[in-house]
CSV table of C-alpha atoms and ligand atoms in Angstrom, one decimal:
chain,number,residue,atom,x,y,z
A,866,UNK,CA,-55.6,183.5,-74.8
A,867,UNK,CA,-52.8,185.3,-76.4
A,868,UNK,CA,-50.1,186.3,-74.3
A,869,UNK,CA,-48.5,189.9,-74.5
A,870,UNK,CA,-45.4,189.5,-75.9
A,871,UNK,CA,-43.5,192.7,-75.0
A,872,UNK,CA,-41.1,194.6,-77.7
A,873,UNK,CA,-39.0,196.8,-74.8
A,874,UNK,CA,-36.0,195.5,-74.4
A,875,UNK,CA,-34.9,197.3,-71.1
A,876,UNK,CA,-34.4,193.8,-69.6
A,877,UNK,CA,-32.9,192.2,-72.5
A,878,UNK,CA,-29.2,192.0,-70.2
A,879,UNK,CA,-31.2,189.5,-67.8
A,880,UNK,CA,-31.5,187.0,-71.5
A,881,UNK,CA,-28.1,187.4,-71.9
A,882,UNK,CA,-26.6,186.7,-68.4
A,883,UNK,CA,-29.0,183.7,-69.3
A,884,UNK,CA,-27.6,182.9,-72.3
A,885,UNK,CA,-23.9,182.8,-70.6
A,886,UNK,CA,-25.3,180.5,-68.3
A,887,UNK,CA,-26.1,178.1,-71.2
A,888,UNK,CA,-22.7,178.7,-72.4
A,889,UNK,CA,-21.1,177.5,-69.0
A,890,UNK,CA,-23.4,174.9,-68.9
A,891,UNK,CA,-25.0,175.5,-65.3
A,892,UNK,CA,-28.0,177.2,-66.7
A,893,UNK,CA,-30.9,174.1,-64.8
A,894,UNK,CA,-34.9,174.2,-65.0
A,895,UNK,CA,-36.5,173.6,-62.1
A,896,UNK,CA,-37.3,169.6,-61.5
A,897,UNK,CA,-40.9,169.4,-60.4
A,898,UNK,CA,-42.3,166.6,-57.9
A,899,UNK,CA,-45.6,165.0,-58.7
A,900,UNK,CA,-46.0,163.2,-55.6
A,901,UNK,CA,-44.8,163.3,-51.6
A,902,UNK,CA,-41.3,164.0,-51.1
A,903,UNK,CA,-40.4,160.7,-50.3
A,904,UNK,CA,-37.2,158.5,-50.7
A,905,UNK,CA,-38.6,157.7,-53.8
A,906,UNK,CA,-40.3,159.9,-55.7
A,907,UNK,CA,-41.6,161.3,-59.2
A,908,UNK,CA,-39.7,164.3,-60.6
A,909,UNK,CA,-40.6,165.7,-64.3
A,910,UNK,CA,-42.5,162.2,-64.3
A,911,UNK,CA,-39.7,159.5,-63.9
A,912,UNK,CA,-39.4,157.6,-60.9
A,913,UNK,CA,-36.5,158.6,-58.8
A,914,UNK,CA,-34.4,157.8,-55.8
A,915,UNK,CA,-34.5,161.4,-53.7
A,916,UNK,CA,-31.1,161.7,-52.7
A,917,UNK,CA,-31.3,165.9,-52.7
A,918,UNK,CA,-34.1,166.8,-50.2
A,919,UNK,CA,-33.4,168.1,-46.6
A,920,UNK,CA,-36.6,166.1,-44.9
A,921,UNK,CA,-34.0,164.4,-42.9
A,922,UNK,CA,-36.1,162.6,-40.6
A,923,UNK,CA,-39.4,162.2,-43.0
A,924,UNK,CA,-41.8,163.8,-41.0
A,925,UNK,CA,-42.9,166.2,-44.0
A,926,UNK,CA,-45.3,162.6,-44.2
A,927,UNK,CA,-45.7,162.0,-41.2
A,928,UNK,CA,-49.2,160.7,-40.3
A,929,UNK,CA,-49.2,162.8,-37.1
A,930,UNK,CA,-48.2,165.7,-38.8
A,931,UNK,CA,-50.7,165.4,-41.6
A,932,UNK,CA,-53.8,165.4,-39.4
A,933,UNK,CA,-52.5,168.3,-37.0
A,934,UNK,CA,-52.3,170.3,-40.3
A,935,UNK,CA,-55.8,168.9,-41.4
A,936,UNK,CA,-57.3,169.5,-37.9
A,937,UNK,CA,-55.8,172.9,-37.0
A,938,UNK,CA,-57.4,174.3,-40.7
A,939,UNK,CA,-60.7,172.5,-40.2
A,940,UNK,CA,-60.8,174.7,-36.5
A,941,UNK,CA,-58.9,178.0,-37.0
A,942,UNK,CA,-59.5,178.5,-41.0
A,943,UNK,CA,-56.1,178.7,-43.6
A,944,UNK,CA,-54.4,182.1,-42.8
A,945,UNK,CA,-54.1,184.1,-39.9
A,946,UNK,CA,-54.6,187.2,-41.9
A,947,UNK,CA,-52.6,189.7,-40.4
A,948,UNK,CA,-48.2,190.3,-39.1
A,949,UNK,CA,-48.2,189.1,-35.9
A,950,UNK,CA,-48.2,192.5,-34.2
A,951,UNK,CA,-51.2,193.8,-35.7
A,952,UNK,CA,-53.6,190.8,-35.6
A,953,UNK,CA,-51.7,188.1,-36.6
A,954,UNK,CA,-50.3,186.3,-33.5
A,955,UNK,CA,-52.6,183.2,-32.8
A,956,UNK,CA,-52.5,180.9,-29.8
A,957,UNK,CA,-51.2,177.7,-31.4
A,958,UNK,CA,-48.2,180.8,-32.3
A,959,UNK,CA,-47.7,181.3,-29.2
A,960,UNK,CA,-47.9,177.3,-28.0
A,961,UNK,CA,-45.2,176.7,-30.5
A,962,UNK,CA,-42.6,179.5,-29.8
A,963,UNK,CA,-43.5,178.1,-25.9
A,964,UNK,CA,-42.6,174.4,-27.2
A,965,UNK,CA,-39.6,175.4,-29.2
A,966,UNK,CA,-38.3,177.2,-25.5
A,967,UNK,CA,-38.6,174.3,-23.5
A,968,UNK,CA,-37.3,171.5,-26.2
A,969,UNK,CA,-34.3,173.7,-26.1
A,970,UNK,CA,-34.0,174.6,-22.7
A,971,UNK,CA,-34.0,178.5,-23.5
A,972,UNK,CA,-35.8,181.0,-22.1
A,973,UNK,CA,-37.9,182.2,-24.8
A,974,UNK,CA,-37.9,181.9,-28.7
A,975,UNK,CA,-39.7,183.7,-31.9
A,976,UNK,CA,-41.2,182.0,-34.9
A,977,UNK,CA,-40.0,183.4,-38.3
A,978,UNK,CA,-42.1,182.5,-42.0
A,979,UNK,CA,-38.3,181.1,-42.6
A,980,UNK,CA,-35.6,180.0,-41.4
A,981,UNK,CA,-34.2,182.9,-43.8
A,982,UNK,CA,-36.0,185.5,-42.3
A,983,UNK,CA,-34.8,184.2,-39.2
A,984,UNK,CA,-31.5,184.9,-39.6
A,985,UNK,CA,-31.6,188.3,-41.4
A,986,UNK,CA,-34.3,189.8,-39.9
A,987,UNK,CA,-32.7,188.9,-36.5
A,988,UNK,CA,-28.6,190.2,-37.4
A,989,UNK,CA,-30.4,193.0,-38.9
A,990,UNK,CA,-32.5,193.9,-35.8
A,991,UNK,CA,-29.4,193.4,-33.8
A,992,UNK,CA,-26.4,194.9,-35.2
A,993,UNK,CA,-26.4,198.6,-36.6
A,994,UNK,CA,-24.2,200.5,-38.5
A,995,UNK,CA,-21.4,201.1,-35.8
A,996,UNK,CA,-20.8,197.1,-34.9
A,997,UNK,CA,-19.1,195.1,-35.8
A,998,UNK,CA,-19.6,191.2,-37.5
A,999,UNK,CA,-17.2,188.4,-37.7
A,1000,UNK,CA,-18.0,185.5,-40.1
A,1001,UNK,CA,-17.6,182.4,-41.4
A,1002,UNK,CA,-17.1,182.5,-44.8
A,1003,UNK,CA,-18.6,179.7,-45.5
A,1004,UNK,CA,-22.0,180.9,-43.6
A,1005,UNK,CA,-25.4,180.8,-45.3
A,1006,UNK,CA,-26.8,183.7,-47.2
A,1007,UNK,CA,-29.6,184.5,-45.1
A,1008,UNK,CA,-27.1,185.5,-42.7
A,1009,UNK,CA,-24.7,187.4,-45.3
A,1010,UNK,CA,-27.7,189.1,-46.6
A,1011,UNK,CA,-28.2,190.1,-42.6
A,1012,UNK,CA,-25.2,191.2,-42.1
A,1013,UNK,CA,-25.6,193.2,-45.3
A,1014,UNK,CA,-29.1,195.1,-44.0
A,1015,UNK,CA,-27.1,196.1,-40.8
A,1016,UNK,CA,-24.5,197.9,-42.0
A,1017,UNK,CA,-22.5,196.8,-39.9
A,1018,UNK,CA,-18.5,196.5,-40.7
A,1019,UNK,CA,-17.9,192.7,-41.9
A,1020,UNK,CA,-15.1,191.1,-40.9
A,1021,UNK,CA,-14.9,187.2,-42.9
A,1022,UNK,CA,-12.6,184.7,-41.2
A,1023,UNK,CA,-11.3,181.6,-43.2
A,1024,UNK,CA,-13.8,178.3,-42.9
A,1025,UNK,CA,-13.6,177.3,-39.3
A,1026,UNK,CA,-10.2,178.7,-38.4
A,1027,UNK,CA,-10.5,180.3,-34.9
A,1028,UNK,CA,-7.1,181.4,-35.4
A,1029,UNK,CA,-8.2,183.7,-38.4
A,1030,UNK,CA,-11.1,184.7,-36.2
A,1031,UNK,CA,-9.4,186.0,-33.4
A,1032,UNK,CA,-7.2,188.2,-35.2
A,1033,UNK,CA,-10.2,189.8,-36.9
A,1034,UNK,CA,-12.1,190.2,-33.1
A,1035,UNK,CA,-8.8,191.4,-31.8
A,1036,UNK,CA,-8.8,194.5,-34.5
A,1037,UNK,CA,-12.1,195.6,-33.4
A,1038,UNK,CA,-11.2,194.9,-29.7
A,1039,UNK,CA,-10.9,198.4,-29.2
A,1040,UNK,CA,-13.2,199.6,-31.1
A,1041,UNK,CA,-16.7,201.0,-30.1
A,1042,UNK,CA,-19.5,198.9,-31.1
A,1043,UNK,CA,-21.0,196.0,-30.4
A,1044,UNK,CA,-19.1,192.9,-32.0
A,1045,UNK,CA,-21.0,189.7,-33.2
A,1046,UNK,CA,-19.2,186.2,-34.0
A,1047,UNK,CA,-21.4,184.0,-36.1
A,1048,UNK,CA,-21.3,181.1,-37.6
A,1049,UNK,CA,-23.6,178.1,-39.2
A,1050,UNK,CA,-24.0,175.1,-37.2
A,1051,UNK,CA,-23.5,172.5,-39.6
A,1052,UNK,CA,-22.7,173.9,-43.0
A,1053,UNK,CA,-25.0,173.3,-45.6
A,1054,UNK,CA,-22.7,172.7,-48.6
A,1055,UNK,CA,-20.1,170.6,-47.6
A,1056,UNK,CA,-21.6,169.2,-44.1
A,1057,UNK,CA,-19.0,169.7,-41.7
A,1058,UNK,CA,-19.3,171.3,-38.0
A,1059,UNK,CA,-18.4,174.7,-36.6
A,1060,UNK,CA,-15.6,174.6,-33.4
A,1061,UNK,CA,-18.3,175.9,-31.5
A,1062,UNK,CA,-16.8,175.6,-28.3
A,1063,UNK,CA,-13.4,177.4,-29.5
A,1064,UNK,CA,-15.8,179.9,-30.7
A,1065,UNK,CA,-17.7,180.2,-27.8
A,1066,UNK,CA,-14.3,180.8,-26.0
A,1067,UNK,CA,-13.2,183.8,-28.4
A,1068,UNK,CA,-16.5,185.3,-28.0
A,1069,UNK,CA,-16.5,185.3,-24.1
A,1070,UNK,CA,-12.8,186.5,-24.3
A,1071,UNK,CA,-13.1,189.5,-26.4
A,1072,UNK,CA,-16.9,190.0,-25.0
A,1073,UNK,CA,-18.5,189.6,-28.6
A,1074,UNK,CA,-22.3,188.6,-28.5
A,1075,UNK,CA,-22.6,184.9,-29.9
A,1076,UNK,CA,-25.0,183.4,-32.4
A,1077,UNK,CA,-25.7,179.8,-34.4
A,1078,UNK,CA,-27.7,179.1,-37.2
A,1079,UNK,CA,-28.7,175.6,-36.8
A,1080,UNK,CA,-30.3,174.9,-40.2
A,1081,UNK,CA,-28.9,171.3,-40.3
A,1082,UNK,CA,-28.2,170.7,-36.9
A,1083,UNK,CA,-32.0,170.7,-36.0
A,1084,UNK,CA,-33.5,167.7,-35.2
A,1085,UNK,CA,-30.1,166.0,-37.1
A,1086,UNK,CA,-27.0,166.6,-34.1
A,1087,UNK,CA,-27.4,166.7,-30.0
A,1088,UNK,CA,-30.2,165.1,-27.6
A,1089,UNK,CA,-33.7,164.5,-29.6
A,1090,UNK,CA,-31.9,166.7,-32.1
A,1091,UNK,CA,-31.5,170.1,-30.2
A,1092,UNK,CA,-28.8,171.0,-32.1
A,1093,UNK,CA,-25.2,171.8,-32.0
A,1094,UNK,CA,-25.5,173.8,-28.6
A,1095,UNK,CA,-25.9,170.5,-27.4
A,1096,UNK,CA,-24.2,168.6,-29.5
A,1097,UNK,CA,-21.0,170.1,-27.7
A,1098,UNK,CA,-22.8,171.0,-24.3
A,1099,UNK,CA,-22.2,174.5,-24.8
A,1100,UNK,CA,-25.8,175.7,-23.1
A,1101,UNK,CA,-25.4,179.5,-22.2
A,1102,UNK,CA,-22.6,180.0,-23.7
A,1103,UNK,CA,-24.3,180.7,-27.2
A,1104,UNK,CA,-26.5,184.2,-26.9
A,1105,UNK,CA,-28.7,183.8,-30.1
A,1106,UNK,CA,-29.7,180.5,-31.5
A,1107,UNK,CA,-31.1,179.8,-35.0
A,1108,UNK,CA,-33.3,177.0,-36.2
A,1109,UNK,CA,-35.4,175.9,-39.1
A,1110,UNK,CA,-38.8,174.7,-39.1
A,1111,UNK,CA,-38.3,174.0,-42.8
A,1112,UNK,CA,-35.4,170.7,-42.8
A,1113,UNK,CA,-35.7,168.3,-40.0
A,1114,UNK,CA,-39.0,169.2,-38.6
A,1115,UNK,CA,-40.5,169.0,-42.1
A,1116,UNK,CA,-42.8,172.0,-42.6
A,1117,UNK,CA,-41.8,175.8,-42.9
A,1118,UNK,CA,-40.4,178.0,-40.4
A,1119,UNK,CA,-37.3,179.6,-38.8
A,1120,UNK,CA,-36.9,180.5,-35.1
A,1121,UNK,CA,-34.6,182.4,-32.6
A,1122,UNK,CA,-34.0,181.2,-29.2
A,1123,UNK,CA,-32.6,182.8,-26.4
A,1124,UNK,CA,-33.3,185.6,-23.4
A,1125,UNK,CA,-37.0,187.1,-23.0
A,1126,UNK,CA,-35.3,190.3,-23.8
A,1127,UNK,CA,-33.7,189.2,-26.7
A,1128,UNK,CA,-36.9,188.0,-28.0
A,1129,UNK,CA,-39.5,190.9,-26.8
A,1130,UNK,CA,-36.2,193.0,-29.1
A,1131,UNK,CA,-37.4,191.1,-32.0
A,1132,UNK,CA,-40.7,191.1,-31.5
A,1133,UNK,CA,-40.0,195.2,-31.7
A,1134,UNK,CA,-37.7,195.5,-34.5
A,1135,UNK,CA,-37.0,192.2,-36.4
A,1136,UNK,CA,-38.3,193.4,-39.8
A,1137,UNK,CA,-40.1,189.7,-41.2
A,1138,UNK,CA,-42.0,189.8,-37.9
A,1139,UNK,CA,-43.5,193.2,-38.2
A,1140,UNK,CA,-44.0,193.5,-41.6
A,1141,UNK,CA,-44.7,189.7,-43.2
A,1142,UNK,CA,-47.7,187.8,-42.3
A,1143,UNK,CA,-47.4,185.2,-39.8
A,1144,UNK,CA,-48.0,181.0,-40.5
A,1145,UNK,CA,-51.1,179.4,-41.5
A,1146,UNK,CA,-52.4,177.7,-38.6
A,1147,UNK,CA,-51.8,174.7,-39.8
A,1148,UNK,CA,-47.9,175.4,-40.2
A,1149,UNK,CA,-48.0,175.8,-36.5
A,1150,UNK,CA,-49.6,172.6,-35.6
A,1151,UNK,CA,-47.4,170.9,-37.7
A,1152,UNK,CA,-44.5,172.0,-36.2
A,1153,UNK,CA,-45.7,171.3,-32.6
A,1154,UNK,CA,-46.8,168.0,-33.4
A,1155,UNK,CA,-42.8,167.4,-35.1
A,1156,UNK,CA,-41.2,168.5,-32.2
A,1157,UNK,CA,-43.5,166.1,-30.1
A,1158,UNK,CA,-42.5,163.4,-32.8
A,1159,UNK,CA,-38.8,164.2,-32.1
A,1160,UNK,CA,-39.2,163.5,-28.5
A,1161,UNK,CA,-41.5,160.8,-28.8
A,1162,UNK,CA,-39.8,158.4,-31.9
A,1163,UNK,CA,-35.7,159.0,-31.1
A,1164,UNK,CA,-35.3,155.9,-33.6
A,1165,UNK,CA,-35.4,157.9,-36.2
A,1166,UNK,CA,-32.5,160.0,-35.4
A,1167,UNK,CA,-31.2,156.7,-35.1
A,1168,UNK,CA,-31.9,155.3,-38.4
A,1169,UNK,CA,-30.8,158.4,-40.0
A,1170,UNK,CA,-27.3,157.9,-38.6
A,1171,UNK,CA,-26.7,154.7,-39.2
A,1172,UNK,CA,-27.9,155.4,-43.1
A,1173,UNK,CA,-25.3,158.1,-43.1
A,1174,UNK,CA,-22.6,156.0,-42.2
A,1175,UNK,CA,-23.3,153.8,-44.6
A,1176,UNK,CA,-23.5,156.1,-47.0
A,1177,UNK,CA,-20.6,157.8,-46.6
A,1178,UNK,CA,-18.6,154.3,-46.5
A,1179,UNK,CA,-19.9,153.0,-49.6
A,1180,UNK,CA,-19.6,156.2,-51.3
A,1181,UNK,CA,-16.1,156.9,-49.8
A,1182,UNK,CA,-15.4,153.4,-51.1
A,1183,UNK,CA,-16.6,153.8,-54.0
A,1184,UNK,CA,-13.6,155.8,-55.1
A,1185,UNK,CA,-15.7,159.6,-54.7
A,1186,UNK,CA,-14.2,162.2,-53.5
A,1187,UNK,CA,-16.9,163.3,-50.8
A,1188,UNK,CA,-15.2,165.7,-49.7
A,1189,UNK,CA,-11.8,166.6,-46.8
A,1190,UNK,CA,-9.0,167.1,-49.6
A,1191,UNK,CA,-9.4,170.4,-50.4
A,1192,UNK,CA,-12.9,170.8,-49.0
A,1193,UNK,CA,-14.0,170.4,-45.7
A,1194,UNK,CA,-14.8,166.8,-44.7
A,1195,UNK,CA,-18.6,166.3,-44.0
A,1196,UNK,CA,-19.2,164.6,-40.4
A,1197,UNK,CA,-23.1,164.8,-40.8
A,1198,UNK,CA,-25.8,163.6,-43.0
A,1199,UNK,CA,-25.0,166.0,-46.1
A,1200,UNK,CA,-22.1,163.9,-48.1
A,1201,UNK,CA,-21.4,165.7,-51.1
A,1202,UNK,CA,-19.7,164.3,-53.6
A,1203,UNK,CA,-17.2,167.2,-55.8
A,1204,UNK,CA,-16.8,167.0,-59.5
A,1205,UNK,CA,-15.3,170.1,-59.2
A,1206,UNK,CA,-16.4,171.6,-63.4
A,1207,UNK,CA,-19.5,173.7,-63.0
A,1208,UNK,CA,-20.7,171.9,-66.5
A,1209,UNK,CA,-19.5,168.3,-65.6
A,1210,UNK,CA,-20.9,169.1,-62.6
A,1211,UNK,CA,-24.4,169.5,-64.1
A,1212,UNK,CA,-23.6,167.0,-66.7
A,1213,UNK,CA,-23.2,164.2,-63.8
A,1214,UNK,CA,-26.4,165.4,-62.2
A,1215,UNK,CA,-28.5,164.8,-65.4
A,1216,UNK,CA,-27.2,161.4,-66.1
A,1217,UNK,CA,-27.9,160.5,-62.4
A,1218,UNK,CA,-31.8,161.5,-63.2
A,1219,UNK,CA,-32.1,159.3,-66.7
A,1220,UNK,CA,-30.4,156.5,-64.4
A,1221,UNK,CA,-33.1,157.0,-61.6
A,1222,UNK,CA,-31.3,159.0,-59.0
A,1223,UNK,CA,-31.8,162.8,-58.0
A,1224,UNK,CA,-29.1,164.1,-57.1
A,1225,UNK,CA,-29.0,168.1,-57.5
A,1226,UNK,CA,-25.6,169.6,-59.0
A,1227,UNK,CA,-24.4,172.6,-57.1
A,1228,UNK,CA,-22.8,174.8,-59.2
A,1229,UNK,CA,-20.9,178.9,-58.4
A,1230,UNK,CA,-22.3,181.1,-56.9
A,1231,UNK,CA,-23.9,178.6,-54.2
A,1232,UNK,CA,-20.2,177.1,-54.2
A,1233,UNK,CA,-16.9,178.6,-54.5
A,1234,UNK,CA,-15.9,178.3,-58.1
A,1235,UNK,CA,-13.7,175.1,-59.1
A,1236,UNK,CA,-15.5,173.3,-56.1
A,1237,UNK,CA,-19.2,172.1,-57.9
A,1238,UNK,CA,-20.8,169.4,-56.3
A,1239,UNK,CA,-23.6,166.8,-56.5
A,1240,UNK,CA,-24.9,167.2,-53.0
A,1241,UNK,CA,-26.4,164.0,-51.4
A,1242,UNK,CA,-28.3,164.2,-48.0
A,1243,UNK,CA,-29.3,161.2,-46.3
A,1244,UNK,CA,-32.4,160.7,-44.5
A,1245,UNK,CA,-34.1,157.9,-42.1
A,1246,UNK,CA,-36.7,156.7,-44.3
A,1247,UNK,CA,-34.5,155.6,-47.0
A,1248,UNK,CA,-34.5,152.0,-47.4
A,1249,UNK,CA,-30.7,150.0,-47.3
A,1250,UNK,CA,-31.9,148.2,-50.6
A,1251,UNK,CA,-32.8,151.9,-52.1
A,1252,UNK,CA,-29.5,153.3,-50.7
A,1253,UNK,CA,-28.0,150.4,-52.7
A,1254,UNK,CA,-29.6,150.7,-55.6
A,1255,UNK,CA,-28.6,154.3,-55.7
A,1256,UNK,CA,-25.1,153.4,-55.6
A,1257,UNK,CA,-25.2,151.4,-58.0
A,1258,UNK,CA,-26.3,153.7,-60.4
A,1259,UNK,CA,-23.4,156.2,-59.0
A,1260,UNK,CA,-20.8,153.5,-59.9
A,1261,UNK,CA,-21.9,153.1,-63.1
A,1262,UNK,CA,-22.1,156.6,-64.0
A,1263,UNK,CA,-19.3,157.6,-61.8
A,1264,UNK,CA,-17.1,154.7,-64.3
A,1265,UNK,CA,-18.9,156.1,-67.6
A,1266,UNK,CA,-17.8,159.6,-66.9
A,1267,UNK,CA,-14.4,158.7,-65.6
A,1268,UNK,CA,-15.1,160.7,-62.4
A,1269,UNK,CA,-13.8,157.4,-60.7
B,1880,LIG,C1,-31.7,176.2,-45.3
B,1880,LIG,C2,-30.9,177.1,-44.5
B,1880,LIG,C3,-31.4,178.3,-44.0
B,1880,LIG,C4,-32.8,178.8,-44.4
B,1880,LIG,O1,-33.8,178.1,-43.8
B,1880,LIG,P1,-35.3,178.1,-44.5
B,1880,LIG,O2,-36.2,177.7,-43.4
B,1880,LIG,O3,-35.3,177.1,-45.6
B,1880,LIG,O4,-35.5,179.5,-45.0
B,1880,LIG,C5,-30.7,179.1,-43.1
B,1880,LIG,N1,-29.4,178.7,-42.8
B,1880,LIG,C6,-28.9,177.6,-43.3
B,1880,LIG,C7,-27.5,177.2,-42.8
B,1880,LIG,C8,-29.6,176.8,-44.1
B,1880,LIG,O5,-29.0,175.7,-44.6
């Protein structure tokens, strides 16, 4: 069949943004897995160590997993055909939100289609245009894109200095409005830790409401992998908690926890929840049966540390700059290692991949500019002889490129 190839040229700005991409060298195509995401894995059909994915604890394989997914669509079909508050809301939705409560000790929590429509559905619900929001600027774009929809007045503090944040909640002190400090968990790019409980402090001082997004924290930091919150033993002191469904646990999802009001709010006015269709059944059962897994097989969490420490030691040792120079140091599973280029950046990546390693380059405008990255993350089902094959590789190419 002949495909319409179209003579307007109304978007012909989109091919040349494209084309300076090329230029700069960070224009990628998409690799594309043939197989399970694994440890190892085929990508664009080579064979490759999987040092990019965030299935930190491998349960998007899990054998329990599988059949709960297999089992729930053989009994309640593949879609639940409607938003969950027209039709859409399912008992095994309402057993998960229920599990996610208890595993975190909360008292209730909502499921969201992502952990991104977690986030800005939920700052978007909450906030309005006469509050006030006080930032990380190193927070995830779910929750910038959040804070964006509120219209709220944004106020960004410098990466993890309370300092910074305090003179921002001290502006609006007097201010009418409600305020909101917010900050990621773990951050994504560069894998360090938020001060929660100085945080927690400023926000009880200056009577803000508090919220975490635990995208990388979940099932990665605290008891059984609850998360920061526990992590630092900050229960109740943290009014709206974020997780993902889609990292750790190994499926899809986002949730909020906290009070039943907070959630029956949501359930009312967060906009993914009234107006996006809710999980397959399946994507439920999945993520009840990983939380079970997570209580049930702590080893893993195990494993998955002691990989990391490993890693980061070799890698360290290696001569990489993995970050805490002029980026933040990483004190979790995601190591990344900064090139700093945009193009070398990419460059690196791709000679990684004909070597036999994946490991994604991370390029402006996920990164501040000057600060491109190859991110590694590891997980607990890589092998020590894959983790040192892998480095290998990363020597060599590290010494071929004269990045070490
Ligand atoms: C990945 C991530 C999200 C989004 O979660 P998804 O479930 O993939 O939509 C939100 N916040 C942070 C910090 C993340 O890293």
């Amino acid at each position: 069949m002949a495909t319409h190839t179209s003579s307007r040229s109304q978007l012909s700005y989109l091919s040349e943004q494209l084309n300076e991409l090329k230029k700069k060298g960070t224009h990628f195509r998409l690799r594309v897995l043939a197989d399970e995401p694994a440890p190892v894995c085929t990508f664009d059909g080579k064979k490759v160590i999987n040092l990019a994915s965030n299935n930190y604890l491998g349960l998007a394989t899990h054998p329990k997993l599988r059949q709960a997914a297999i089992e729930a669509t053989k009994k309640y079909g593949v879609g639940s055909g409607a938003v969950r508050t027209i039709a859409g809301t399912m008992k095994i939705h309402m057993e998960l939100e229920e599990k996610i409560a208890r595993f975190k000790n909360v008292e209730a929590s909502v499921v969201f289609q992502s952990g991104f429509a977690a986030n800005a559905g939920t700052v978007a619900a909450v906030l309005g245009k006469d509050d006030f929001i006080v930032s990380d600027e190193l927070n995830h774009a779910s929750i910038i894109d959040g804070a964006r929809l509120s219209r709220a007045t944004i106020k960004v503090f410098r990466h993890k200095d309370t300092a910074h944040a305090e003179e921002l909640l001290k502006e609006v002190a007097g201010k009418p409005g409600h305020k909101l400090l917010i900050t990621d968990g773990v951050f994504s790019m560069d894998g360090d830790i938020a001060p929660l409980p100085a945080l927690c402090d400023l926000a009880e001082k200056y009577g803000a409401i508090m919220m975490v997004d635990d995208a990388h924290a979940s099932g990665v930091l605290g008891r059984n992998g609850r998360g920061t919150i526990d992590h630092y033993k900050v229960h109740g002191r943290v009014d709206i908690q974020v997780g993902t469904l889609s990292k750790a646990i190994g499926a899809l999802g986002g949730y909020v926890c906290g009070s039943h009001d907070l959630i029956d709010f949501l359930y009312h006015r967060a906009r993914p929840f009234l107006f996006s269709t809710s999980h397959p059944p399946s994507v439920a059962a999945t993520c009840i049966a990983a939380f079970e897994v997570l209580e049930e097989e702590p080893e893993r969490i195990e494993k998955l540390w002691e990989n990391t420490r490993f890693w980061k030691k070799e890698l360290g040792g290696l001569g990489f700059n993995i970050g805490g120079v002029n980026t933040p140091a990483s004190e979790t599973p995601i190591t990344p290692i900064i090139i700093g280029n945009g193009a070398r950046t990419m460059e690196f990546s791709r000679e990684l991949f004909t070597e036999g390693v994946m490991g994604t380059g991370i390029a402006f405008p996920t990164v501040p500019e000057g600060k491109a990255r190859v991110r590694t993350i590891m997980t607990a089902t890589h092998t020590r002889d894959q983790l040192e094959q892998a480095l290998d590789v990363l020597r060599q190419v590290g010494k071929r490129m004269g990045i070490i």
